[in-house]
Amino acid sequence: MYCLDFMSNKNEQNRVAMFSIHADPLAAIGSRESGGQNVYIRNLVINLDKHGWRVDVFTRFDDSKKKTVAKIGKNSRVIRLKGGKPAYIPKGQLNPHFPEIYKNFLKFINFQNPYKIFHGHHYDGGWIALQAHKEFNKPLIVNFHSLGRVRFQTQRLYAVASNEQKIFEERFTMEQKIIKGASLIISLADTEKRDLNLLYGTPLEKVAVLPGGVDIREFMPLSKNKARETLRLSKEDFILLFVGRLEWRKGVGTLISTVRLLKENILNVKALIVGGKIFGLKKNKDDWNEYQRLLKKAEEENVGDSIHFVGRVDQGRLPLFYSAADILVVPSYYEPFGLVALEGMASQIPIVASRKGGLRFTIKDGQSGLLFEPRNPLDLKEKVLQIYRSQELAAFLVKNAYQDVLENYSWKYIAEKINDIYKSFI
Ligand code: UDP
């Protein structure tokens, strides 16, 4: 009812501009800068569109073969704005191109704003949305998806050498200004709300917590045997699956060390690492470097034969991998939310995840999965063994996790909440 009334409104109360500069919602997922944010925005926009919103998602034109305008949902669009060369530019090097991107946004709308809300994603999209908010005086809503200060602290905690100090400092300043200008910040987990308050002084009432979602029809479980046949995986192996971008903070190194430790108990243990543009002609340089680092680590730990890198896989084929696995491991050192955990829950496989960020909330320890201390292979080994040794425990965790997904994590439900938020600001 509401949707129809809303669509027919002649004042076009239903137009929203989203900004997702490094993450094109229609991009192929699973490489350095295409992951959870892209998936989140794609699903959110498709479902907001069903509520009658006309969303334009502005992203950077990062591939000369892409169309400048593409359709998403019935009435929504992805609009690619020129900013720097029309090719991949690492996220940390995009800041100098923000003014050009914003200028091209203004040109696209012919300097006349048709939007009722500006919704920025990450600090890059937040920054462009902030400029639009200041110029046209419409509400600014922001999803950070990850926070510079937390990411920086994580690197420091684990003593990782980084030459990104200057990039981080610029990012902190921008984040602070975006927070100041925002009417509302949507965090995917309570941890981010707390971090926004403690590390950035954000008033708690400025932050709403709303998780990510998963489509149970997309991640329907298949027969394990069939999935393994299709993927040519041995039925005898005990398979630990990782799915995600190949990035240091995802903790694949911990998984590799754990496989070495597990060899004492499970001779046929294998890790399947899905993610990263590491094969074929269009490799991503950063993914490739991380892949080489991990390969070296696997060799050093003498488990090279047990770690199998698959490269990035289209979401449509991911159910095969989830269904073929015995356990999904999410070993992140920093994880603002972690859609992969939800996908594992929907796919009905047991999950062991690190006690970090959003994972602490999505996985209820001992109920819908097991949590382990981040970067602690011994603890991860223990948790894997608990599931390996008890089919009852595995079945109990899977049942509860699936129920949780049904009750709390549909994209439809999340879009309904954001629909309410938008309405409250118009
Ligand atoms: N993904 C994918 N193909 C891959 C690797 C990952 O489609 O080869 C998807 C995965 O299914 C999930 C997203 O990328 O939807 C990763 O989201 P998550 O929130 O777990 O991590 P982020 O990318 O936000 O760090």
XYZ file of C-alpha atoms and ligand atoms in Angstrom:
451
model
C 0.000 0.000 0.000
C 2.593 2.414 1.197
C 4.868 1.644 -1.736
C 2.266 2.561 -4.319
C 1.406 5.849 -2.656
C 5.014 6.608 -2.339
C 5.868 5.902 -5.981
C 3.102 8.067 -7.274
C 4.195 11.069 -5.273
C 4.915 13.792 -7.805
C 7.495 15.510 -5.614
C 9.663 12.449 -5.904
C 10.084 12.027 -2.202
C 11.613 8.662 -2.915
C 15.008 9.497 -4.413
C 18.161 8.542 -2.545
C 21.785 9.044 -3.560
C 24.139 6.409 -2.189
C 27.890 6.740 -2.508
C 30.060 3.643 -2.574
C 33.209 4.869 -4.238
C 35.593 1.888 -4.149
C 32.883 -0.783 -4.052
C 30.696 -1.127 -7.146
C 27.615 -3.121 -6.091
C 27.535 -4.860 -9.455
C 31.235 -5.824 -9.477
C 32.466 -9.411 -9.388
C 33.001 -10.176 -5.701
C 35.941 -11.740 -3.911
C 39.002 -9.700 -4.797
C 40.896 -7.033 -2.894
C 38.257 -4.345 -2.847
C 35.068 -6.197 -3.695
C 33.593 -7.951 -0.743
C 30.998 -7.471 1.932
C 30.291 -3.794 1.196
C 29.419 -4.549 -2.441
C 27.184 -7.456 -1.428
C 25.490 -5.404 1.301
C 24.707 -2.468 -0.988
C 23.518 -4.642 -3.852
C 21.046 -6.491 -1.643
C 19.988 -3.385 0.232
C 19.272 -1.435 -2.957
C 17.336 -4.301 -4.573
C 15.139 -4.509 -1.477
C 14.758 -0.747 -0.974
C 13.741 -0.544 -4.613
C 10.896 -2.970 -3.812
C 9.746 -0.483 -1.173
C 9.419 2.165 -3.857
C 12.730 3.963 -3.367
C 14.659 5.097 -6.425
C 18.241 4.704 -5.377
C 21.189 5.957 -7.411
C 24.422 4.380 -6.252
C 27.429 6.468 -7.268
C 30.684 4.589 -7.570
C 34.044 5.199 -9.229
C 34.423 4.343 -12.904
C 37.136 1.733 -12.404
C 37.042 -0.229 -15.646
C 36.767 1.301 -19.105
C 34.691 -1.694 -20.246
C 31.925 -0.945 -17.775
C 28.820 1.041 -18.708
C 28.581 4.428 -17.039
C 24.989 3.767 -15.953
C 23.585 0.333 -15.126
C 20.223 -0.728 -13.796
C 19.765 -2.369 -10.412
C 16.307 -3.418 -9.235
C 13.319 -1.927 -11.036
C 13.926 1.803 -10.679
C 17.421 2.092 -9.238
C 20.766 2.596 -10.903
C 24.505 2.275 -10.462
C 26.234 5.382 -11.811
C 29.968 5.311 -12.406
C 31.745 8.636 -12.019
C 35.142 9.367 -13.448
C 37.887 9.888 -10.878
C 41.476 9.048 -11.809
C 42.272 6.419 -14.442
C 39.412 4.081 -15.388
C 41.171 1.101 -13.822
C 41.798 -0.404 -10.403
C 43.325 2.040 -7.921
C 44.023 0.741 -4.393
C 41.598 2.137 -1.824
C 44.313 3.979 0.054
C 45.275 5.932 -3.064
C 41.840 7.242 -3.909
C 41.764 10.343 -1.679
C 43.331 12.716 -4.245
C 40.537 11.800 -6.681
C 37.650 12.709 -4.356
C 37.310 16.306 -5.670
C 37.101 15.076 -9.264
C 34.519 12.443 -8.326
C 32.421 15.024 -6.498
C 32.670 17.451 -9.412
C 31.443 14.719 -11.752
C 28.554 13.982 -9.395
C 27.500 17.636 -9.596
C 27.759 17.537 -13.366
C 25.687 14.359 -13.495
C 22.837 15.991 -11.586
C 23.297 19.194 -13.528
C 24.007 21.037 -10.277
C 20.374 20.541 -9.209
C 19.779 18.107 -6.448
C 16.875 15.648 -6.887
C 17.730 13.550 -3.793
C 16.040 13.603 -0.418
C 18.774 11.664 1.363
C 22.498 11.217 0.938
C 23.711 7.831 2.146
C 27.483 7.377 2.213
C 29.324 4.070 2.581
C 32.829 3.730 4.045
C 34.882 6.864 4.527
C 35.310 7.481 0.793
C 31.573 7.382 0.059
C 30.949 9.162 3.363
C 33.237 11.979 2.299
C 31.481 12.575 -1.034
C 28.076 12.299 0.657
C 29.217 14.860 3.241
C 30.057 17.365 0.484
C 26.611 16.840 -1.086
C 24.954 17.192 2.320
C 26.724 20.497 2.940
C 25.884 21.836 -0.499
C 22.221 20.813 -0.667
C 21.302 20.572 3.007
C 19.682 17.124 2.928
C 20.135 14.484 5.650
C 23.375 12.498 5.673
C 23.272 8.820 6.642
C 26.471 6.824 6.857
C 27.539 3.183 7.058
C 31.254 2.966 7.720
C 31.643 -0.803 7.158
C 35.062 -0.465 8.800
C 36.739 2.156 10.964
C 40.232 3.511 10.339
C 41.132 3.722 14.012
C 40.167 0.117 14.726
C 41.960 -1.136 11.667
C 45.064 0.819 12.630
C 44.937 -0.463 16.227
C 44.649 -4.037 14.944
C 47.811 -3.642 12.892
C 49.610 -2.173 15.897
C 48.330 -4.918 18.225
C 49.830 -7.590 16.016
C 52.942 -5.505 15.283
C 52.478 -5.533 11.541
C 54.839 -3.230 9.705
C 52.840 -0.644 7.803
C 53.783 2.289 5.632
C 50.235 3.575 5.683
C 50.515 6.050 8.582
C 49.768 9.086 6.413
C 46.796 7.435 4.709
C 45.404 6.479 8.077
C 45.789 9.996 9.434
C 43.886 11.463 6.492
C 41.239 8.822 6.986
C 40.843 9.605 10.720
C 40.315 13.293 9.923
C 37.737 12.569 7.249
C 35.914 10.056 9.437
C 35.718 12.630 12.224
C 34.183 15.221 9.898
C 31.728 12.725 8.424
C 30.602 11.745 11.929
C 30.073 15.394 12.818
C 27.956 16.025 9.706
C 25.955 12.776 9.849
C 22.350 12.748 10.944
C 22.614 9.030 11.617
C 25.271 6.334 11.454
C 24.196 2.757 10.781
C 26.586 0.229 12.320
C 26.378 -3.430 11.463
C 27.366 -4.516 14.970
C 27.397 -3.250 18.556
C 31.192 -3.325 18.583
C 31.297 -0.579 15.959
C 28.843 1.522 17.919
C 31.099 1.217 20.971
C 34.217 2.014 18.920
C 32.559 5.062 17.367
C 31.807 6.291 20.854
C 35.153 5.482 22.503
C 37.540 6.273 19.661
C 35.714 9.105 17.902
C 33.533 10.577 20.655
C 30.359 9.881 18.672
C 27.210 10.325 20.787
C 25.573 6.917 21.186
C 22.179 8.249 20.096
C 23.644 9.064 16.698
C 24.272 5.375 15.998
C 21.694 2.735 15.046
C 22.766 -0.913 14.960
C 21.397 -3.011 12.146
C 23.142 -6.195 11.000
C 23.843 -7.474 7.503
C 21.730 -10.163 5.894
C 21.766 -13.302 3.805
C 19.433 -14.777 1.228
C 18.621 -18.366 2.225
C 17.551 -19.154 -1.342
C 21.006 -18.215 -2.628
C 22.835 -20.242 0.009
C 20.781 -23.399 0.041
C 22.730 -26.479 1.179
C 23.454 -29.165 -1.429
C 24.503 -32.768 -0.877
C 28.065 -32.871 0.442
C 28.993 -35.834 -1.763
C 27.667 -34.208 -4.910
C 29.360 -30.909 -4.109
C 32.680 -32.704 -3.623
C 32.255 -34.653 -6.843
C 31.552 -31.459 -8.762
C 34.545 -29.712 -7.244
C 36.696 -32.849 -7.583
C 37.453 -32.944 -3.901
C 38.192 -36.165 -2.058
C 35.328 -37.538 0.021
C 37.875 -38.724 2.590
C 39.284 -35.315 3.467
C 38.223 -33.252 6.452
C 37.781 -29.846 4.847
C 38.113 -26.512 6.602
C 36.762 -23.762 4.382
C 37.774 -20.089 4.303
C 35.836 -17.626 2.143
C 36.865 -13.991 1.855
C 39.110 -11.383 0.357
C 42.811 -12.228 0.521
C 43.871 -9.661 3.034
C 46.168 -9.954 6.020
C 43.445 -9.063 8.516
C 41.312 -12.017 7.394
C 43.657 -14.335 9.344
C 44.359 -17.038 6.768
C 47.838 -17.304 8.316
C 46.274 -18.554 11.554
C 44.307 -21.156 9.625
C 47.488 -22.415 7.954
C 49.243 -22.807 11.314
C 46.177 -24.584 12.674
C 46.233 -27.108 9.838
C 49.806 -27.975 10.842
C 48.717 -28.520 14.457
C 45.652 -30.506 13.440
C 47.736 -32.956 11.426
C 48.534 -34.750 14.708
C 44.848 -35.584 15.156
C 43.296 -35.482 11.697
C 45.688 -36.816 9.084
C 43.441 -35.959 6.171
C 42.719 -32.350 7.180
C 42.698 -29.843 4.314
C 42.036 -26.120 4.062
C 40.238 -24.703 1.068
C 40.896 -20.994 0.640
C 38.322 -19.236 -1.523
C 38.961 -15.623 -2.551
C 41.435 -13.363 -4.303
C 42.054 -12.590 -7.964
C 45.161 -14.749 -8.065
C 44.756 -16.788 -11.242
C 44.230 -15.965 -14.914
C 45.167 -12.868 -16.816
C 43.432 -10.331 -14.604
C 45.317 -10.882 -11.372
C 45.122 -8.279 -8.651
C 48.599 -7.246 -7.507
C 47.720 -6.979 -3.818
C 45.834 -10.287 -3.822
C 48.780 -11.905 -5.552
C 51.291 -10.593 -2.988
C 49.177 -11.887 -0.109
C 48.797 -15.229 -1.887
C 52.589 -15.518 -2.254
C 53.055 -14.674 1.428
C 50.555 -17.353 2.428
C 52.049 -19.944 0.075
C 55.447 -19.317 1.633
C 53.992 -19.673 5.105
C 52.301 -22.962 4.158
C 55.630 -24.273 2.815
C 57.471 -23.166 5.940
C 54.904 -24.913 8.106
C 55.250 -27.998 5.924
C 51.566 -28.115 4.993
C 51.804 -26.861 1.408
C 49.996 -29.998 0.140
C 47.078 -29.494 2.523
C 46.277 -25.876 1.687
C 44.394 -25.429 -1.531
C 43.925 -21.925 -2.956
C 40.888 -21.685 -5.208
C 40.929 -17.995 -6.135
C 37.785 -15.882 -6.262
C 34.502 -17.646 -6.872
C 31.266 -16.053 -8.092
C 28.587 -15.966 -5.426
C 26.395 -18.211 -7.549
C 28.956 -21.021 -7.194
C 29.745 -20.476 -3.518
C 27.016 -22.882 -2.265
C 29.063 -25.721 -3.778
C 32.003 -24.777 -1.576
C 29.967 -24.243 1.569
C 28.241 -27.587 1.018
C 31.494 -29.454 0.368
C 33.099 -28.267 3.613
C 33.088 -29.865 7.053
C 33.631 -26.605 8.917
C 33.665 -22.943 7.901
C 36.508 -21.098 9.619
C 36.348 -17.299 9.925
C 39.722 -16.446 11.479
C 39.687 -12.624 11.101
C 41.838 -10.303 13.226
C 39.401 -7.476 12.506
C 35.879 -8.070 11.220
C 33.354 -5.233 11.403
C 30.544 -7.643 10.552
C 31.380 -10.738 8.463
C 28.688 -11.701 5.940
C 30.548 -14.937 5.321
C 29.519 -16.198 8.760
C 25.854 -15.646 7.858
C 26.357 -17.463 4.565
C 27.828 -20.428 6.462
C 24.867 -20.373 8.854
C 22.416 -20.359 5.943
C 24.397 -23.158 4.259
C 24.039 -25.279 7.386
C 27.668 -26.052 8.088
C 29.289 -25.688 11.513
C 31.298 -22.495 12.042
C 34.354 -21.645 14.074
C 35.024 -17.903 14.099
C 37.383 -15.573 15.916
C 36.002 -13.670 18.893
C 36.241 -10.329 17.106
C 33.997 -7.500 15.975
C 30.646 -8.459 14.537
C 31.455 -12.185 14.714
C 31.052 -12.025 18.509
C 27.390 -11.174 17.959
C 26.436 -13.219 14.911
C 27.952 -16.377 16.367
C 26.565 -17.244 19.771
C 29.412 -19.200 21.301
C 28.454 -22.824 21.978
C 24.983 -22.249 20.541
C 25.242 -21.316 16.872
C 28.978 -21.843 16.380
C 32.226 -21.790 18.346
C 34.422 -18.757 18.953
C 38.195 -18.854 19.409
C 40.824 -16.323 20.447
C 41.933 -14.374 17.339
C 45.372 -15.343 16.055
C 45.575 -18.340 18.383
C 46.053 -21.537 16.324
C 46.010 -23.735 19.440
C 42.599 -22.444 20.424
C 41.310 -22.763 16.863
C 42.584 -26.340 16.782
C 40.706 -27.134 20.016
C 37.443 -25.747 18.656
C 37.801 -27.623 15.358
C 38.462 -30.846 17.260
C 35.351 -30.380 19.405
C 33.232 -30.368 16.272
C 35.264 -33.119 14.585
C 34.696 -35.394 17.570
C 31.007 -34.788 18.087
C 28.423 -35.059 15.351
C 25.789 -34.124 17.944
C 27.549 -30.850 18.676
C 27.900 -30.111 14.952
C 24.195 -30.788 14.347
C 23.167 -28.695 17.375
C 25.207 -25.680 16.225
C 23.944 -25.926 12.655
C 20.299 -26.154 13.728
C 20.500 -23.118 15.993
C 22.452 -21.092 13.456
C 19.929 -21.754 10.721
C 17.057 -20.814 13.004
C 18.848 -17.577 13.868
C 19.264 -16.740 10.185
C 15.570 -17.361 9.545
C 14.541 -15.097 12.399
C 17.020 -12.248 12.209
C 19.039 -11.887 9.043
C 16.955 -11.476 5.905
C 17.738 -8.609 3.518
C 14.023 -7.945 3.369
C 13.922 -7.260 7.100
C 17.026 -5.033 6.945
C 15.624 -3.010 4.042
C 12.370 -2.570 5.971
C 14.294 -1.033 8.848
C 16.244 1.282 6.548
C 13.020 2.177 4.766
C 11.682 3.299 8.177
C 14.861 5.271 8.847
C 14.652 7.082 5.498
C 10.988 7.911 6.054
C 11.764 9.334 9.455
C 14.214 11.783 7.853
C 11.992 13.043 5.051
N 32.911 -13.561 -1.698
C 32.618 -14.029 -2.977
N 33.579 -14.705 -3.650
C 34.807 -14.952 -3.141
C 35.103 -14.475 -1.832
C 34.117 -13.785 -1.146
O 31.512 -13.841 -3.496
O 35.623 -15.554 -3.824
C 31.864 -12.816 -0.959
C 31.306 -13.575 0.203
O 30.337 -14.505 -0.237
C 30.726 -12.454 1.061
C 31.666 -11.275 0.765
O 32.409 -11.635 -0.397
O 29.417 -12.147 0.676
C 32.620 -11.000 1.906
O 31.930 -10.314 2.888
P 32.410 -10.239 4.409
O 31.452 -9.341 5.115
O 32.560 -11.601 4.975
O 33.854 -9.595 4.350
P 34.371 -8.180 3.813
O 34.615 -8.334 2.366
O 33.293 -7.176 4.117
O 35.617 -7.917 4.563
